[in-house]
Every structure is written in structure tokens, then in C-alpha cells.
CSV table of C-alpha atoms in Angstrom, one decimal:
chain,number,residue,atom,x,y,z
A,239,MET,CA,-6.8,-53.5,119.6
A,240,SER,CA,-3.9,-51.8,121.4
A,241,ASP,CA,-3.3,-48.0,121.1
A,242,ALA,CA,0.2,-48.7,119.8
A,243,VAL,CA,-1.1,-50.8,116.9
A,244,LEU,CA,-3.9,-48.4,116.2
A,245,ASN,CA,-1.4,-45.5,116.1
A,246,ILE,CA,0.9,-47.4,113.7
A,247,VAL,CA,-2.0,-48.1,111.3
A,248,ILE,CA,-3.2,-44.5,111.5
A,249,GLY,CA,0.3,-43.2,110.8
A,250,LEU,CA,0.6,-45.6,107.8
A,251,VAL,CA,-2.8,-44.6,106.3
A,252,THR,CA,-2.2,-40.9,106.9
A,253,SER,CA,1.2,-41.0,105.3
A,254,VAL,CA,0.0,-42.9,102.2
A,255,VAL,CA,-3.0,-40.6,101.7
A,256,SER,CA,-1.0,-37.4,102.2
A,257,GLY,CA,1.7,-38.6,99.9
A,258,GLY,CA,-0.7,-39.7,97.2
A,259,SER,CA,-3.5,-37.2,97.5
A,260,VAL,CA,-2.4,-35.1,94.5
A,261,TRP,CA,-1.9,-38.2,92.4
A,262,ALA,CA,-5.2,-39.6,93.5
A,263,TRP,CA,-7.1,-36.4,92.8
A,264,LYS,CA,-5.7,-36.3,89.3
A,265,ARG,CA,-7.2,-39.8,88.7
A,266,VAL,CA,-10.7,-38.4,89.2
A,267,SER,CA,-11.9,-36.9,86.0
A,268,GLY,CA,-14.5,-34.3,86.5
A,269,ALA,CA,-17.4,-33.4,88.8
A,270,ARG,CA,-19.7,-36.2,87.6
A,271,VAL,CA,-17.3,-38.9,88.7
A,272,LEU,CA,-16.9,-37.3,92.1
A,273,HIS,CA,-20.7,-36.9,92.5
A,274,ARG,CA,-21.3,-40.6,91.7
A,275,ARG,CA,-18.7,-41.9,94.0
A,276,ARG,CA,-19.9,-39.6,96.8
A,277,ALA,CA,-23.5,-40.7,96.3
A,278,LEU,CA,-22.5,-44.4,96.3
A,279,LEU,CA,-20.4,-44.2,99.5
A,280,GLY,CA,-22.5,-41.6,101.3
A,281,LEU,CA,-19.8,-39.0,101.5
A,282,SER,CA,-20.2,-35.2,101.2
A,283,PRO,CA,-17.5,-32.6,100.8
A,284,GLY,CA,-16.5,-31.0,104.0
A,285,VAL,CA,-18.6,-33.5,106.1
A,286,PRO,CA,-16.4,-35.8,108.2
A,287,CYS,CA,-16.5,-39.5,108.0
A,288,VAL,CA,-15.1,-42.3,110.1
A,289,ILE,CA,-13.4,-45.5,108.9
A,290,ILE,CA,-13.7,-48.4,111.2
A,291,LEU,CA,-10.5,-50.3,111.7
A,292,ASN,CA,-11.1,-54.0,112.2
A,293,ARG,CA,-8.7,-56.6,113.7
A,294,HIS,CA,-7.4,-60.0,112.7
A,295,TRP,CA,-9.9,-62.6,113.8
A,296,ARG,CA,-7.3,-64.8,115.5
A,297,MET,CA,-4.8,-62.1,116.6
A,298,PRO,CA,-6.7,-59.1,118.2
A,299,GLU,CA,-3.6,-56.9,118.3
A,300,VAL,CA,-3.1,-57.2,114.5
A,301,THR,CA,-4.9,-55.9,111.4
A,302,ASP,CA,-4.7,-58.2,108.4
A,303,HIS,CA,-2.6,-57.1,105.4
A,304,GLY,CA,-5.6,-57.2,103.0
A,305,ASP,CA,-7.7,-55.1,105.4
A,306,VAL,CA,-5.0,-52.5,105.7
A,307,HIS,CA,-5.1,-52.2,101.9
A,308,ALA,CA,-8.9,-51.9,101.9
A,309,ILE,CA,-8.7,-49.2,104.6
A,310,ILE,CA,-6.1,-47.2,102.6
A,311,GLU,CA,-8.4,-47.4,99.6
A,312,LEU,CA,-11.4,-46.1,101.6
A,313,ALA,CA,-9.2,-43.3,103.0
A,314,MET,CA,-8.1,-42.3,99.4
A,315,LEU,CA,-11.8,-42.3,98.3
A,316,ALA,CA,-12.7,-40.1,101.3
A,317,GLU,CA,-9.8,-37.8,100.4
A,318,GLU,CA,-11.0,-37.6,96.8
A,319,ALA,CA,-14.5,-36.8,98.0
A,320,GLY,CA,-13.3,-34.0,100.2
A,321,SER,CA,-14.6,-35.7,103.3
A,322,PRO,CA,-12.1,-35.5,106.3
A,323,PHE,CA,-11.7,-39.0,107.8
A,324,THR,CA,-10.9,-40.4,111.2
A,325,LEU,CA,-9.8,-44.0,111.9
A,326,VAL,CA,-11.5,-45.6,114.8
A,327,ALA,CA,-10.9,-49.1,116.2
A,328,ALA,CA,-14.0,-51.5,115.9
A,329,ASP,CA,-13.9,-52.2,119.6
A,330,ALA,CA,-13.7,-48.5,120.6
A,331,GLY,CA,-17.4,-48.4,121.5
A,332,GLU,CA,-17.8,-45.0,119.8
A,333,PHE,CA,-21.1,-43.7,118.4
A,334,THR,CA,-20.7,-42.1,115.0
A,335,GLY,CA,-24.2,-41.2,114.0
A,336,ASP,CA,-23.3,-37.6,112.9
A,337,ARG,CA,-20.6,-38.9,110.5
A,338,THR,CA,-20.7,-41.3,107.6
A,339,GLU,CA,-19.3,-44.6,108.8
A,340,LEU,CA,-17.3,-46.9,106.5
A,341,SER,CA,-16.9,-50.2,108.4
A,342,ILE,CA,-14.8,-53.1,107.3
A,343,GLY,CA,-14.7,-56.7,108.7
A,344,GLY,CA,-16.7,-59.8,109.5
A,345,LEU,CA,-17.1,-62.3,112.3
A,346,GLY,CA,-14.4,-62.2,114.9
A,347,SER,CA,-12.8,-59.0,113.4
A,348,ASN,CA,-15.5,-56.3,113.6
A,349,ARG,CA,-18.4,-56.7,116.1
A,350,ARG,CA,-19.9,-53.5,114.9
A,351,ASN,CA,-20.7,-55.1,111.5
A,352,VAL,CA,-22.1,-58.2,113.2
A,353,GLU,CA,-24.4,-56.0,115.2
A,354,TYR,CA,-25.4,-53.9,112.1
A,355,VAL,CA,-26.3,-57.1,110.2
A,356,ALA,CA,-28.3,-58.4,113.1
A,357,SER,CA,-30.2,-55.1,113.7
A,358,GLN,CA,-30.5,-53.6,110.2
A,359,LEU,CA,-30.5,-56.6,107.9
A,360,PRO,CA,-33.0,-59.1,109.3
A,361,GLY,CA,-33.1,-61.0,106.0
A,362,VAL,CA,-29.4,-61.9,106.3
A,363,GLU,CA,-28.2,-64.9,108.3
A,364,VAL,CA,-24.5,-65.4,109.1
A,365,ASP,CA,-23.5,-68.8,110.6
A,366,PRO,CA,-20.5,-69.3,112.9
A,367,ASP,CA,-18.3,-70.3,109.9
A,368,GLY,CA,-19.1,-67.0,108.1
A,369,HIS,CA,-21.4,-68.4,105.4
A,370,PHE,CA,-24.3,-66.1,104.4
A,371,THR,CA,-27.9,-67.2,103.8
A,372,VAL,CA,-30.3,-64.7,102.3
A,373,ASP,CA,-33.8,-65.6,101.1
A,374,GLY,CA,-32.9,-69.2,100.9
A,375,ARG,CA,-29.7,-68.6,98.9
A,376,ARG,CA,-26.4,-69.7,100.6
A,377,PHE,CA,-23.2,-68.0,99.9
A,378,VAL,CA,-20.4,-70.2,101.2
A,379,HIS,CA,-16.8,-69.5,102.0
A,380,ASP,CA,-14.1,-71.6,100.5
A,381,GLN,CA,-10.9,-69.7,101.4
A,382,GLY,CA,-9.0,-68.6,98.3
A,383,ARG,CA,-11.4,-70.5,95.9
A,384,GLN,CA,-14.6,-68.7,96.5
A,385,ASP,CA,-14.9,-65.8,98.9
A,386,HIS,CA,-18.0,-63.5,99.4
A,387,ALA,CA,-18.4,-60.0,100.8
A,388,LEU,CA,-21.7,-58.4,101.9
A,389,VAL,CA,-21.8,-54.7,101.1
A,390,ALA,CA,-24.8,-52.8,102.6
A,391,LYS,CA,-25.7,-49.1,103.0
A,392,PHE,CA,-28.3,-47.8,105.3
A,393,THR,CA,-29.0,-45.0,107.9
A,394,PRO,CA,-29.7,-46.3,111.4
A,395,ALA,CA,-32.7,-44.7,113.2
A,396,ARG,CA,-30.6,-42.7,115.6
A,397,SER,CA,-28.1,-41.4,113.0
A,398,THR,CA,-28.2,-38.5,110.6
A,399,ARG,CA,-25.5,-40.0,108.3
A,400,PRO,CA,-25.3,-43.4,106.5
A,401,VAL,CA,-23.3,-46.5,107.4
A,402,LEU,CA,-21.5,-48.5,104.7
A,403,VAL,CA,-20.8,-52.0,105.8
A,404,VAL,CA,-18.2,-54.2,104.1
A,405,MET,CA,-18.4,-57.6,105.6
A,406,GLY,CA,-16.2,-60.0,103.8
A,407,GLN,CA,-15.6,-63.7,104.6
A,408,SER,CA,-11.9,-63.0,104.4
A,409,SER,CA,-9.5,-60.0,104.3
A,410,ILE,CA,-9.1,-60.5,100.5
A,411,ALA,CA,-12.9,-60.3,100.2
A,412,ASN,CA,-12.9,-57.1,102.1
A,413,ARG,CA,-10.2,-55.6,99.8
A,414,ALA,CA,-12.0,-56.9,96.7
A,415,ALA,CA,-15.3,-55.3,97.8
A,416,VAL,CA,-13.7,-51.9,98.1
A,417,HIS,CA,-12.0,-52.4,94.8
A,418,LEU,CA,-15.4,-53.2,93.1
A,419,LEU,CA,-17.0,-50.1,94.6
A,420,LYS,CA,-14.2,-48.0,93.2
A,421,ARG,CA,-14.1,-49.8,89.9
A,422,ASP,CA,-17.8,-50.2,89.2
A,423,TYR,CA,-19.2,-47.1,90.8
A,424,ARG,CA,-20.6,-45.9,87.4
A,425,GLN,CA,-22.6,-49.1,86.8
A,426,LEU,CA,-23.8,-49.3,90.4
A,427,THR,CA,-25.1,-45.7,90.5
A,428,ARG,CA,-27.0,-46.3,87.3
A,429,THR,CA,-28.6,-49.7,88.2
A,430,LEU,CA,-29.2,-49.7,92.0
A,431,ALA,CA,-32.9,-48.8,92.8
A,432,SER,CA,-31.7,-46.6,95.7
A,433,LEU,CA,-28.3,-45.2,96.6
A,434,ASP,CA,-29.5,-44.5,100.1
A,435,ARG,CA,-30.2,-48.1,101.0
A,436,PHE,CA,-28.9,-51.2,99.3
A,437,CYS,CA,-27.4,-54.7,100.0
A,438,LEU,CA,-25.1,-56.5,97.6
A,439,MET,CA,-23.4,-59.8,97.6
A,440,LEU,CA,-20.0,-59.8,95.9
A,441,ARG,CA,-18.0,-62.9,94.9
A,442,VAL,CA,-14.3,-63.4,94.4
A,443,ASP,CA,-13.4,-66.6,92.5
A,444,SER,CA,-10.0,-68.2,92.7
A,445,ALA,CA,-8.5,-65.3,94.7
A,446,ASP,CA,-5.4,-67.5,95.4
A,447,THR,CA,-4.8,-67.5,91.7
A,448,TYR,CA,-6.2,-64.2,90.3
A,449,GLY,CA,-6.1,-62.0,93.4
A,450,TYR,CA,-8.7,-59.6,94.8
A,451,GLN,CA,-9.4,-58.0,91.3
A,452,ALA,CA,-11.3,-61.1,90.3
A,453,VAL,CA,-14.4,-59.8,92.0
A,454,GLU,CA,-17.9,-59.5,90.6
A,455,LEU,CA,-21.4,-58.8,91.7
A,456,ALA,CA,-23.1,-62.0,92.7
A,457,ALA,CA,-26.6,-60.7,93.7
A,458,ASP,CA,-28.5,-57.5,94.5
A,459,LEU,CA,-30.3,-58.5,97.7
A,460,SER,CA,-31.8,-55.1,98.5
A,461,ASP,CA,-35.3,-56.3,98.2
A,462,VAL,CA,-35.0,-59.2,100.7
A,463,ALA,CA,-32.1,-58.2,103.1
A,464,PHE,CA,-34.0,-55.4,104.8
């Protein structure tokens, strides 16, 4: 990704977050909500985080519209949590082990996530077309009709802060995944066996008709993914 494109996206995200920070803060009702969202995402007040900016899988100099929305939502969540954020391009080759990493993108758009899945999630297979197979279950990609997103959280051996991977089969799946984390944080923090390490598969049905909001949890794969 070129420096010019990266700077444009950084400027856009920063302006949106700055302009909406007061409004966003008022949406968060109470310390309990903040605590749950922080715990789910791995954010801590005053502790920096990094949001990994992916690229369009066919046009390396561009970030897809849906991914920009997802990145803005993550930035708003970081702002709410009191965690200063930095945007870093997926191909920057930067180690972020002392900061929570929020990384968006799949095959062809974010090689960091591809490496994370290969090294940290041995129970997850991703074929060249982006279909997931986990413990014999196949999660196919049918663009706009059925899109999946893998969401996993873990702390790599050399890191002191966690990584949250959002690996969608499409940009709308990425946006949907962030939307679900924001929408269903209460249920997830109550039902997940561990908030430190988990792996979820999300599904968006008929996104071309109903949009990214039509997302739901397809499976908790935490027991088999790692």
C-alpha cells in the first residue's frame, strides 16, 4: 500500500473518530459496558493498540469500502475504551507485540492474518478460494449470498498483548464481524469459555439483500481451532 493511500485513510479515520468521539462516548452507558467491551477486544485504558489496515485483494493501492467502515468502527471502539490507536498497513512488516493488535482482512488483502491463522490456529484450513474448513466442517463463500468471517483472539508467544484477527471472506464479512462484536458483546462475554483465547465463525446470509447487519454466530470453534 502506498504512503499516499495510507495517509488518506489515516486522515479519514482520525477525522471521523475525532468528530464523533463525544457522540460515541455518550452511547456507552456505564463502566460495566466499557469493561465488557475492553475484555472482549483485549483493550485497556491508556494502553496503545494498533489497527492493521488491509488492502483490496485485486488492487493493492486501494482499501475496500466495507473494510474502511470496519476500521472506523474498530477505531471508535478503541476510542471508547480509552486506548490510543495507530493505523499500520498490513504489509508494513512491523512487530506490535507490546500493543493490542486489531487486524482485518483475508487472503490477498492481509498477509499478517494468513500467517496468524497458519501459526496460531492449526485446526483451521483456508483454501485458495477462501473457504474455511475446521474439524471437518466447511464454511463456504458464496459472495453476497453466504459470507463467513473468522474471528479469533490469542496472544502470540513473543507478545505481551493480544491479537484480534478478523478474517472475512469478503469486505462485507469483515464489516459484519466488527458489527457483531459491537452488537453482541454482552452475550459473548457471558458465554465464551475464555475471553483471552477464542475462535468464532460468523455467517452473513443474503448480504446483497439485507446488508452486513444480517450477521450471526455460526459456531464457536475455540475447542478445535487451537
